[in-house]
CSV table of C-alpha atoms and ligand atoms in Angstrom, one decimal:
chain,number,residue,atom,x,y,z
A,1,UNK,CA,136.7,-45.6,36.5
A,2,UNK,CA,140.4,-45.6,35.9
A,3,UNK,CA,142.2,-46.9,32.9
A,4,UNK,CA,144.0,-49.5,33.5
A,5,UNK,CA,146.3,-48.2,30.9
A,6,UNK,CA,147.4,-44.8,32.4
A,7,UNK,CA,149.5,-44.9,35.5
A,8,UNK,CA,148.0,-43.6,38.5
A,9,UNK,CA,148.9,-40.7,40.4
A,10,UNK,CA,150.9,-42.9,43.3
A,11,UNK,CA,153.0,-45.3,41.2
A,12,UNK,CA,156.3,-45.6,41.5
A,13,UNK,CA,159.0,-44.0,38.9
A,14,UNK,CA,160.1,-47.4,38.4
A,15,UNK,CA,157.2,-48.7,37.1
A,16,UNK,CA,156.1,-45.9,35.2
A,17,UNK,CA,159.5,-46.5,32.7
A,18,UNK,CA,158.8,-50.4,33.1
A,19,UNK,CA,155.9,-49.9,31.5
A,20,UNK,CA,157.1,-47.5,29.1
A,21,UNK,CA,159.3,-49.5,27.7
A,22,UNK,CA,157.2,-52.6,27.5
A,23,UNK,CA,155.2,-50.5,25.2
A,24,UNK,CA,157.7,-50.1,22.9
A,25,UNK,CA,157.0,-53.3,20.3
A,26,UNK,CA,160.6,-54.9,20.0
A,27,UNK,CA,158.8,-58.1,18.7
A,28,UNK,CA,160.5,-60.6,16.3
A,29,UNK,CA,160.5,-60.3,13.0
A,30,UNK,CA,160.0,-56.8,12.7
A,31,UNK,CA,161.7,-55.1,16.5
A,32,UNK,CA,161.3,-51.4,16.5
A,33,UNK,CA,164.6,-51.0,17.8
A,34,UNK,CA,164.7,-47.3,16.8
A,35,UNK,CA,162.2,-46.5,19.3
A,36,UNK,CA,163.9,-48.6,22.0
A,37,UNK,CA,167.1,-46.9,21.4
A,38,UNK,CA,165.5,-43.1,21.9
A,39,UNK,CA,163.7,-44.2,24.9
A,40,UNK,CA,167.0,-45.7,26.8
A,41,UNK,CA,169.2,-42.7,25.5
A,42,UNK,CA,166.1,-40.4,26.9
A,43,UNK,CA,166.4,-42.4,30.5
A,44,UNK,CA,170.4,-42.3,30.4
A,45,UNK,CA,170.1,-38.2,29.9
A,46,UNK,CA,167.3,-38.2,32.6
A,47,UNK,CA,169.4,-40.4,35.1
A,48,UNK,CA,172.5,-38.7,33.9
A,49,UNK,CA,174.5,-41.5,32.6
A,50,UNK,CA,176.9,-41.8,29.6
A,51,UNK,CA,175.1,-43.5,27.0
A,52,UNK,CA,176.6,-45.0,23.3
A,53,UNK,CA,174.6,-46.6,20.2
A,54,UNK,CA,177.1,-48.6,18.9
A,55,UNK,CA,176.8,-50.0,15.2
A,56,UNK,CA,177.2,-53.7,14.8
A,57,UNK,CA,178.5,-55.0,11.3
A,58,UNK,CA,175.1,-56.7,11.2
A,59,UNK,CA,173.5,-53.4,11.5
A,60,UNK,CA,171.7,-53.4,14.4
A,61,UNK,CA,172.2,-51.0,17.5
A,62,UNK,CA,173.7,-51.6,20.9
A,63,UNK,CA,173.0,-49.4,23.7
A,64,UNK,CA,176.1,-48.8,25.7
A,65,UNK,CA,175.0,-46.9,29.6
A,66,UNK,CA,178.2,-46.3,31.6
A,67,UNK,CA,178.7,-44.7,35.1
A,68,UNK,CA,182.5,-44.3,35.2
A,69,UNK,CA,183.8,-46.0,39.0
A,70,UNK,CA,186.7,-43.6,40.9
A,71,UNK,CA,189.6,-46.2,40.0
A,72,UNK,CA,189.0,-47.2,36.4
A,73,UNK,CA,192.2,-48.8,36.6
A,74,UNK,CA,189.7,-51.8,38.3
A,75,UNK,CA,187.6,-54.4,36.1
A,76,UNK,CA,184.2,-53.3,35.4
A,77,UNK,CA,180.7,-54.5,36.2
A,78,UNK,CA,178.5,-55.2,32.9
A,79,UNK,CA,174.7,-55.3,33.6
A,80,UNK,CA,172.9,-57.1,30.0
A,81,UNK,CA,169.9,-57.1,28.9
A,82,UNK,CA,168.1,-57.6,25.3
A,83,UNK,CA,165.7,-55.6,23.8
A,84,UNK,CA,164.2,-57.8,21.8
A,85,UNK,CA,161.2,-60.2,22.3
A,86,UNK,CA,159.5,-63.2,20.6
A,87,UNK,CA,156.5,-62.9,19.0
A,88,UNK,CA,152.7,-62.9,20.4
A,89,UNK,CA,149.6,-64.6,19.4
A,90,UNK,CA,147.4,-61.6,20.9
A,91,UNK,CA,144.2,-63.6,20.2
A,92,UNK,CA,145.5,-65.9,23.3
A,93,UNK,CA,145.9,-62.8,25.6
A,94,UNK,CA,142.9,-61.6,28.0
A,95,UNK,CA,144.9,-57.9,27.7
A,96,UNK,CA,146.5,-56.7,24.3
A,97,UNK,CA,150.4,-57.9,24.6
A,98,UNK,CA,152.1,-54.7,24.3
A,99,UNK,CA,149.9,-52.1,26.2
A,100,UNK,CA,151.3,-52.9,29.9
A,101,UNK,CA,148.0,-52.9,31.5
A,102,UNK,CA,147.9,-53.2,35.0
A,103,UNK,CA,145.7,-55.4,36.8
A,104,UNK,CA,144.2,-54.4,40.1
A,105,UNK,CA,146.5,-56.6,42.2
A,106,UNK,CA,149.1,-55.8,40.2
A,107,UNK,CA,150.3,-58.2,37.6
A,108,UNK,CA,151.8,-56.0,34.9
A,109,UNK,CA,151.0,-57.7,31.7
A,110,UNK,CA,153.0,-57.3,28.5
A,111,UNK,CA,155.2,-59.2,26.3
A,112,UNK,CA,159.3,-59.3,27.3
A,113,UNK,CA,157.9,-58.6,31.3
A,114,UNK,CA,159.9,-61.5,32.4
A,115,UNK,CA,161.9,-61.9,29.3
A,116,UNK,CA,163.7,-59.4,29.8
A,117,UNK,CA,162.7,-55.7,29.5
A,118,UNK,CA,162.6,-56.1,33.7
A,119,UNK,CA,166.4,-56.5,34.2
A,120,UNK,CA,167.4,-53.8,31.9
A,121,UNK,CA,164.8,-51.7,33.9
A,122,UNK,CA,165.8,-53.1,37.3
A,123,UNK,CA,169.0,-51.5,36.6
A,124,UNK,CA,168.5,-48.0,35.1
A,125,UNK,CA,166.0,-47.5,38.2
A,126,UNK,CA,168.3,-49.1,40.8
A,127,UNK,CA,171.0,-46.4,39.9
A,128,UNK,CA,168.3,-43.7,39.2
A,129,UNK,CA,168.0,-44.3,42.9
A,130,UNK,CA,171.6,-44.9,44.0
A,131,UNK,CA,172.3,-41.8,42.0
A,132,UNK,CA,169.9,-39.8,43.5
A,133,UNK,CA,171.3,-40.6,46.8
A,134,UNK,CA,174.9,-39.4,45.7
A,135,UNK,CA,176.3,-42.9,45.9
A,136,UNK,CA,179.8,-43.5,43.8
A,137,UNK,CA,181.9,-46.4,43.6
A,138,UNK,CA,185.1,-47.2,42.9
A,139,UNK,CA,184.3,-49.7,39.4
A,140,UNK,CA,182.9,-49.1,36.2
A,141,UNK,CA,179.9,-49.7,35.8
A,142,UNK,CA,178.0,-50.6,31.8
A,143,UNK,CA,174.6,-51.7,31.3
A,144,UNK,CA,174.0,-53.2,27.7
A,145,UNK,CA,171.3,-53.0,25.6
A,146,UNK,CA,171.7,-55.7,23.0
A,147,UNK,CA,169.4,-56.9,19.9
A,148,UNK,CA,169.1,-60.2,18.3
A,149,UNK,CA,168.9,-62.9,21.4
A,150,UNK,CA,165.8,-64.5,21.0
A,151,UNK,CA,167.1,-65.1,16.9
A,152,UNK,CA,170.5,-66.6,19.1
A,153,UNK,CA,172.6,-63.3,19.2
A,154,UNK,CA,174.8,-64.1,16.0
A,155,UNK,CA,174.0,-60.6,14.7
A,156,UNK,CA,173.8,-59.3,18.4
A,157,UNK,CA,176.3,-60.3,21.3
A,158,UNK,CA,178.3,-62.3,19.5
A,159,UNK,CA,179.7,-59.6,17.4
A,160,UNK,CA,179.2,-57.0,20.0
A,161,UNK,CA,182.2,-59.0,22.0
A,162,UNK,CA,184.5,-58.9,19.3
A,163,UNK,CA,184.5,-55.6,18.8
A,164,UNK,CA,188.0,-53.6,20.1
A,165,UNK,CA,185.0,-51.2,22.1
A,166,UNK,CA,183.9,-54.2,23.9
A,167,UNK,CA,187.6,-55.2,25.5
A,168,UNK,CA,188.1,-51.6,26.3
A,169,UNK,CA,185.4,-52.0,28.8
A,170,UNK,CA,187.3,-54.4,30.6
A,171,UNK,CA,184.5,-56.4,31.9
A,172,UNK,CA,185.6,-58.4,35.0
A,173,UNK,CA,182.0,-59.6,35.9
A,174,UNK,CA,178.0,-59.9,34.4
A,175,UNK,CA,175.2,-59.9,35.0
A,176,UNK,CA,172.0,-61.3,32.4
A,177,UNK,CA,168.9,-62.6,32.5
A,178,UNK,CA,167.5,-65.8,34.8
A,179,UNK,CA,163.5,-67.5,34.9
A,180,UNK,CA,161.3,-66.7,37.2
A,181,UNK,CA,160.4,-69.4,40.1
A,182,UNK,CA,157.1,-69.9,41.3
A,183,UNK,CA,158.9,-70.2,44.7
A,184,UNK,CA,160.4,-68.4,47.2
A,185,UNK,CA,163.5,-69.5,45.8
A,186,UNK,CA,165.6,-67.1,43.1
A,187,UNK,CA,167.2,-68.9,40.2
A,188,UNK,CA,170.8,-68.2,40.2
A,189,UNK,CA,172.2,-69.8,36.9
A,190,UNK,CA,176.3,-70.3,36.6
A,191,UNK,CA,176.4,-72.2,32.9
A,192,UNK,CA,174.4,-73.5,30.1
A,193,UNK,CA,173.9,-76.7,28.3
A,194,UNK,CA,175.9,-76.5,25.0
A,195,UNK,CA,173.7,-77.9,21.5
A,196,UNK,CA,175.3,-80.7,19.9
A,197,UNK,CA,172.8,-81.7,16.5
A,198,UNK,CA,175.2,-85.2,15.5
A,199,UNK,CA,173.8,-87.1,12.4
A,200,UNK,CA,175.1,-90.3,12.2
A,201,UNK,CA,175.1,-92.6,8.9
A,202,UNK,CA,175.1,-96.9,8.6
A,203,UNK,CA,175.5,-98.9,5.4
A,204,UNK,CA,174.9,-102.4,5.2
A,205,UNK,CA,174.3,-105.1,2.9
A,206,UNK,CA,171.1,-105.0,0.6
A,207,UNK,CA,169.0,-107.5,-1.3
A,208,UNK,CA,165.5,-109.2,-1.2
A,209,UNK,CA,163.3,-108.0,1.6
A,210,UNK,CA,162.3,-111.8,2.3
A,211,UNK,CA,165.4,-113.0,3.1
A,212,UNK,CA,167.7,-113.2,6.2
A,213,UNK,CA,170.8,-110.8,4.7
A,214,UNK,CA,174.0,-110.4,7.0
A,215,UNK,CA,175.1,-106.8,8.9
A,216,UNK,CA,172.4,-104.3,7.1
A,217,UNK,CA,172.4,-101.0,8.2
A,218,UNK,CA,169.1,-101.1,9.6
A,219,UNK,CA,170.8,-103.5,12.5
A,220,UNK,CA,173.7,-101.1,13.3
A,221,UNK,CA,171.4,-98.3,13.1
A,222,UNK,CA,169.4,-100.4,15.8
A,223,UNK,CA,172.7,-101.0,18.1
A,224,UNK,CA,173.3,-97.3,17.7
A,225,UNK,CA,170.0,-96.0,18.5
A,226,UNK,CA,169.9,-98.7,21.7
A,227,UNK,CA,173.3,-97.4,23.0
A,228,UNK,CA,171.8,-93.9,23.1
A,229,UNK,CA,168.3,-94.8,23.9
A,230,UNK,CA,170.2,-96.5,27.2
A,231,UNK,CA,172.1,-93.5,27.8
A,232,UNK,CA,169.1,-91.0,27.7
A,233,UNK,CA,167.5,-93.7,29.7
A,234,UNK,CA,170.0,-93.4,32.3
A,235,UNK,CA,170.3,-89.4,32.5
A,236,UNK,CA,166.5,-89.5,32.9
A,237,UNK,CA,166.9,-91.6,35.9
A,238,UNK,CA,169.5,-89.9,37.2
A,239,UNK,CA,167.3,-86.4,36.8
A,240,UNK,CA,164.5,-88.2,38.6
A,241,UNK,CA,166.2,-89.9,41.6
A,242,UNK,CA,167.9,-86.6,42.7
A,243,UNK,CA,165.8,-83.2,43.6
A,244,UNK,CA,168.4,-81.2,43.7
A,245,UNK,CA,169.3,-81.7,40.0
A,246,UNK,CA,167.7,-79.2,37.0
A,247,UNK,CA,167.2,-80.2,33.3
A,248,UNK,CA,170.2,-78.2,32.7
A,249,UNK,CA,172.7,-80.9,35.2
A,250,UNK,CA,172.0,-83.7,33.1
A,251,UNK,CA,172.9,-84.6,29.8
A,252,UNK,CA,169.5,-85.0,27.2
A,253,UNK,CA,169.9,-87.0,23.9
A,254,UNK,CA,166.2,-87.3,21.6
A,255,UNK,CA,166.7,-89.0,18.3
A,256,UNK,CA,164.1,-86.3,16.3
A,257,UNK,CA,165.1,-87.6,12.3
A,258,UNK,CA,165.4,-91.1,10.8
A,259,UNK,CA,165.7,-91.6,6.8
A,260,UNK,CA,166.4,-94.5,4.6
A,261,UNK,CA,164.9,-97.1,2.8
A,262,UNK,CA,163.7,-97.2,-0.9
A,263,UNK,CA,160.6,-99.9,-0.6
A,264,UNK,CA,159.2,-102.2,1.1
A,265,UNK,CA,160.6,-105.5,-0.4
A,266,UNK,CA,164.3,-104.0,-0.8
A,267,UNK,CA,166.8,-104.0,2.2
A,268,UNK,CA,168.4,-100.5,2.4
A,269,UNK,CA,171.8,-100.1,2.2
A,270,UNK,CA,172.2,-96.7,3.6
A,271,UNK,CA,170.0,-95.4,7.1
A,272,UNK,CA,171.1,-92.3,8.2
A,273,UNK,CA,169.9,-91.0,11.9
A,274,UNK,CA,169.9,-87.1,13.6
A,275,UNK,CA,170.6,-87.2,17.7
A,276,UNK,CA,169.3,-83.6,19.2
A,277,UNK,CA,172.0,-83.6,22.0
A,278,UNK,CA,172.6,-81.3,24.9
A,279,UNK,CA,175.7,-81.8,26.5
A,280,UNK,CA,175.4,-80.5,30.4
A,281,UNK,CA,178.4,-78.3,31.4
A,282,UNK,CA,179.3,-81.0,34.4
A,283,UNK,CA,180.0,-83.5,31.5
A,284,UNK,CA,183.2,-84.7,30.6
A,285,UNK,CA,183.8,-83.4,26.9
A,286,UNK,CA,186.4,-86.3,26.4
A,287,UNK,CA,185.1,-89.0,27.5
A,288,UNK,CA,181.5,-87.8,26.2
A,289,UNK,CA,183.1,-87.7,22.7
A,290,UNK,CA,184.8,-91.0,23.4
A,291,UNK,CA,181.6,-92.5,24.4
A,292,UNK,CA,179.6,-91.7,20.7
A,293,UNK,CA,182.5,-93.2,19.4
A,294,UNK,CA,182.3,-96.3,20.9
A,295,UNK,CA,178.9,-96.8,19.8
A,296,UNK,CA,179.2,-96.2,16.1
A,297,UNK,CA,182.2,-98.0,16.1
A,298,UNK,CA,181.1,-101.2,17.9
A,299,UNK,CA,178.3,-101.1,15.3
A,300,UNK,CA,179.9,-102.7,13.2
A,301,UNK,CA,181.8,-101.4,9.8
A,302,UNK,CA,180.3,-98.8,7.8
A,303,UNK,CA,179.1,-96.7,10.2
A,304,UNK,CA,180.0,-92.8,10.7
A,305,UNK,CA,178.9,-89.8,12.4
A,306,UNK,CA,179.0,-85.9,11.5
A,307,UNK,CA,178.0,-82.9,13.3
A,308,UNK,CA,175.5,-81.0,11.5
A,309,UNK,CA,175.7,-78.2,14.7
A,310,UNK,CA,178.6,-78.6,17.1
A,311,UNK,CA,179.5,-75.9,19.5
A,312,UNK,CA,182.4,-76.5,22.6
A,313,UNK,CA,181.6,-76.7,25.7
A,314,UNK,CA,181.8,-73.6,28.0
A,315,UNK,CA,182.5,-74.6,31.8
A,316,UNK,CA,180.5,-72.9,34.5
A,317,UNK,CA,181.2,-69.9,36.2
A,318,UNK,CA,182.5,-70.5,39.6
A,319,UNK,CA,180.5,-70.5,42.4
A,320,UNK,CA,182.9,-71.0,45.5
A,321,UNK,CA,183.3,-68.5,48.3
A,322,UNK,CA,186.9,-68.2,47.1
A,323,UNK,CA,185.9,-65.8,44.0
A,324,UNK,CA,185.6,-62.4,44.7
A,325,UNK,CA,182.5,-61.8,42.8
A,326,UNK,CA,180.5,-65.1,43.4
A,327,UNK,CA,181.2,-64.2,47.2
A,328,UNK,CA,180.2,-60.9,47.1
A,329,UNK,CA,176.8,-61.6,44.9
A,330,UNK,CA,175.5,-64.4,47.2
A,331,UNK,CA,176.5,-62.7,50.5
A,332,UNK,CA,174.6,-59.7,49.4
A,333,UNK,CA,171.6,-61.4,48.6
A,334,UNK,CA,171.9,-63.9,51.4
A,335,UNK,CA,172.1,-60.6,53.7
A,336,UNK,CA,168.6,-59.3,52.3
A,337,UNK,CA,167.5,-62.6,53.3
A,338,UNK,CA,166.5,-63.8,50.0
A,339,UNK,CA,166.9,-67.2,49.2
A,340,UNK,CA,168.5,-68.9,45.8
A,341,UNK,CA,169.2,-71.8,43.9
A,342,UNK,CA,172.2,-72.4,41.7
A,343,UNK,CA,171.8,-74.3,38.8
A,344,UNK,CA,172.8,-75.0,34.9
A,345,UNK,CA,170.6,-73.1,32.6
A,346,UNK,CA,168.6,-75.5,30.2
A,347,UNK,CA,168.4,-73.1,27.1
A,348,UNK,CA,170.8,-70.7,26.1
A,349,UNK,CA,171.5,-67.0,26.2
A,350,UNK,CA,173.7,-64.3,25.1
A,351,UNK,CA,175.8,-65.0,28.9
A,352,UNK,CA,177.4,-67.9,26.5
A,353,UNK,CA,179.5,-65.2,24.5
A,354,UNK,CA,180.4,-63.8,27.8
A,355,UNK,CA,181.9,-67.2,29.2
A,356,UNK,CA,183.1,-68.2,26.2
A,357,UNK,CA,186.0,-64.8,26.8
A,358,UNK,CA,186.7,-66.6,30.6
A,359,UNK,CA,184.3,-63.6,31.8
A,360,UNK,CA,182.7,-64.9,34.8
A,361,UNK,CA,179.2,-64.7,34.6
A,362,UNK,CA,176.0,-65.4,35.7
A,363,UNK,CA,172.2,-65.7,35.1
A,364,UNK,CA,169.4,-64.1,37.6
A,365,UNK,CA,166.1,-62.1,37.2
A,366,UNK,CA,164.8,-61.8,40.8
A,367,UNK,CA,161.3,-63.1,40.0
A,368,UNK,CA,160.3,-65.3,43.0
A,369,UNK,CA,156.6,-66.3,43.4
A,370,UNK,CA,155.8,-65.8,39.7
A,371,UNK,CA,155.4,-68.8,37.1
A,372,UNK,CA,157.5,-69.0,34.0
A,373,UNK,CA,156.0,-67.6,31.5
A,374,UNK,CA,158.8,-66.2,29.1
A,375,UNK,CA,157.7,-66.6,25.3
A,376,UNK,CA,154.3,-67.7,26.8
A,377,UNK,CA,150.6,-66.0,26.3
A,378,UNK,CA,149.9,-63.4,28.8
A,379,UNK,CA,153.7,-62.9,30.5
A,380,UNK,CA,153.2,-61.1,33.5
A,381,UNK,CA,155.1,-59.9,36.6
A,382,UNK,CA,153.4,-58.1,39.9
A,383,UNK,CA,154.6,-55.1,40.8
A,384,UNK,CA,155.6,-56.1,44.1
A,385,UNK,CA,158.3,-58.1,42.8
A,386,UNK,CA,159.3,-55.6,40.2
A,387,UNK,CA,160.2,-53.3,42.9
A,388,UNK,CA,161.7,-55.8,45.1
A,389,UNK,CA,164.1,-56.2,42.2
A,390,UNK,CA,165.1,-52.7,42.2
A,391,UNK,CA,165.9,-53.0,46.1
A,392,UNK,CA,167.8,-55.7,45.2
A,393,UNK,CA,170.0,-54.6,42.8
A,394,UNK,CA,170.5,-51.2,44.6
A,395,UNK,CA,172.5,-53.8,46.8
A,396,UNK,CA,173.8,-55.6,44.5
A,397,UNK,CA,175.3,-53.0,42.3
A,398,UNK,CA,177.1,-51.2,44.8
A,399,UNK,CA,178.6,-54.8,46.5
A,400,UNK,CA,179.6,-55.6,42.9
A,401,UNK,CA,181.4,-52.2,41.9
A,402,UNK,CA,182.9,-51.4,44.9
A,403,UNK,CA,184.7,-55.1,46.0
B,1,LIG,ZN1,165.7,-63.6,27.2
């Protein structure tokens, strides 16, 4: 009998470092990035690729792959992935979560199989291959390695871009992770909803909980929480009525804290709410702003709001046949006849940091007919469409580095 384990004698290279690397247990709280970082320096000597570890001021590593283009004079291509994964609740798995087994019709299970060890994967074995066939291009080319994203990337990305080694790259275009569709249909995503956590606070008048007191703060809070109530209401109509909008194109508001009151018999004189909002990239910032001031101000007096988490909102990368890159990355897959949908990602990732620098950017793992299962139990992706992925970006990379 074989062991599902091992690889077998006729499996691709590809899959054989997939699985490697999925072995490697980069789980949250305790990632073993040290033996992530000798694996990928191993593949970039094998490959023969230049390959960094640069230090972050948070301590963690980055792993920096480059293949150096003919006219470095030209922006370059950056291909992201993280190395990190959430954790697992292995009692909940039918295989243990980080030994890559292999099923017989080939689902690869393992933690960070969709999210993300594949991309980082699909492109170390896409130029393996591109290599191999002495292709060279005229861009640079970098593929990052980066810790910290599934913590939110303060002690990852987000320092890695600020560092002097990071303009010097010169990135012009990326590349990071997607979700996998249980489609035929690719998720292609150009932006991400930005987190807005907005507390807002009423006062009012107090006295005996019998009587009929004028403008508490319980009634502004109510007129508060209506307006917003009626605005959610509305976006999740909106949503519903039209298919060809995500989670990610409308705007969601959920009111998730309420405090106040002292007793029963005693009118409060202070209720204080906290609105989890996420602000869709098609929004407009001004008017949205204008808007949450028009409700705590026709509340009546008394009434404020704070943000407890406020980030700006980061437009979406265009997606018109007039940029260079978007052209070139939908005509290439469009030519492979693969089929794709571009939307606004609901969550975030470590693409923000990117877009945030006006580096045009965008979000796909090409993981059709597989559910989405990232941070689930049993994560999984069939080797089919693990290697379609590494046909895909052996088209990809070269359209990208040599436009
Ligand atoms: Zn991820």
């Amino acid at each position: 009998m074989s062991d599902p384990k091992r690889p077998c004698l006729e499996e691709d290279v590809a899959i054989t470092t997939f699985r490697r690397y999925l072995r490697i247990n980069t789980s949250h709280p305790n990632p073993d990035y040290a033996s992530a970082v000798t694996f990928l320096k191993e593949m970039a000597r094998e490959i023969g690729l230049g390959c960094d570890v640069v230090e972050l001021s948070s301590g963690l590593p980055v792993v920096v792959m480059s293949w150096m283009g003919s006219d470095p004079s030209l922006q370059a291509i950056l291909f992201n992935s993280h190395m990190d994964v959430v954790p697992v609740f292995p009692d909940h798995w039918t295989h243990p979560p980080f030994d890559a087994v292999k099923t017989d019709n080939g689902d690869i299970i393992a933690r960070g199989t969709q999210d993300m060890k594949s991309c980082g994967i699909w492109y170390i074995e896409a130029i393996r291959r591109l290599k191999s066939e002495g292709k060279s291009f005229k861009r640079n080319i970098f593929i990052t390695f980066v810790p910290d994203e599934e913590l939110g990337g303060s002690n990852g990305m987000k320092l890695f871009v600020q560092l002097e080694y990071f303009k010097k790259l010169n990135v012009g275009f990326a590349l990071d992770e997607g979700v996998a569709n249980p489609t035929e249909n690719f998720w292609v995503f150009s932006g991400e909803r930005t987190v807005w956590w907005v507390e807002v606070t009423c006062t009012g008048n107090t006295g005996h909980g019998s009587a009929f007191i004028k403008d508490t703060a319980m009634e502004k809070l109510y007129k508060i929480m209506t307006s917003a109530l009626e605005f959610r209401k509305s976006e999740e109509k909106r949503l519903e009525a039209d298919p060809s909008l995500t989670l990610g194109d409308v705007t969601t508001i959920n009111i998730n804290q309420i405090q106040g009151g002292v007793q029963p018999n005693v009118i409060p004189s202070e209720m204080k709410i906290i609105m989890d909002i996420r602000v869709s990239p098609h929004r407009d910032i001004i008017a949205f702003k204008e808007l949450l001031n028009s409700w705590v101000t026709e509340a009546g007096e008394g009434c404020s709001y704070r943000f407890v988490q406020y980030n700006d909102v980061i437009g979406l990368s265009p997606t018109d046949d007039g940029n260079l890159w978007w052209r070139t990355f939908s005509s290439t897959l469009t030519a492979m006849g693969e089929k794709f949908i571009v939307s606004v990602f609901q969550g975030g990732t470590d693409i923000r940091f990117l877009r945030m620098l006006g580096i045009p950017s965008l979000g796909f793992s090409p993981m059709n007919h597989t559910p989405k299962l990232l941070h689930d139990h049993d994560e999984f992706l069939n080797e089919k469409i693990f290697l379609r992925g590494v046909e895909i970006y052996c088209e990809l990379i070269p359209a990208l580095a040599s436009c």
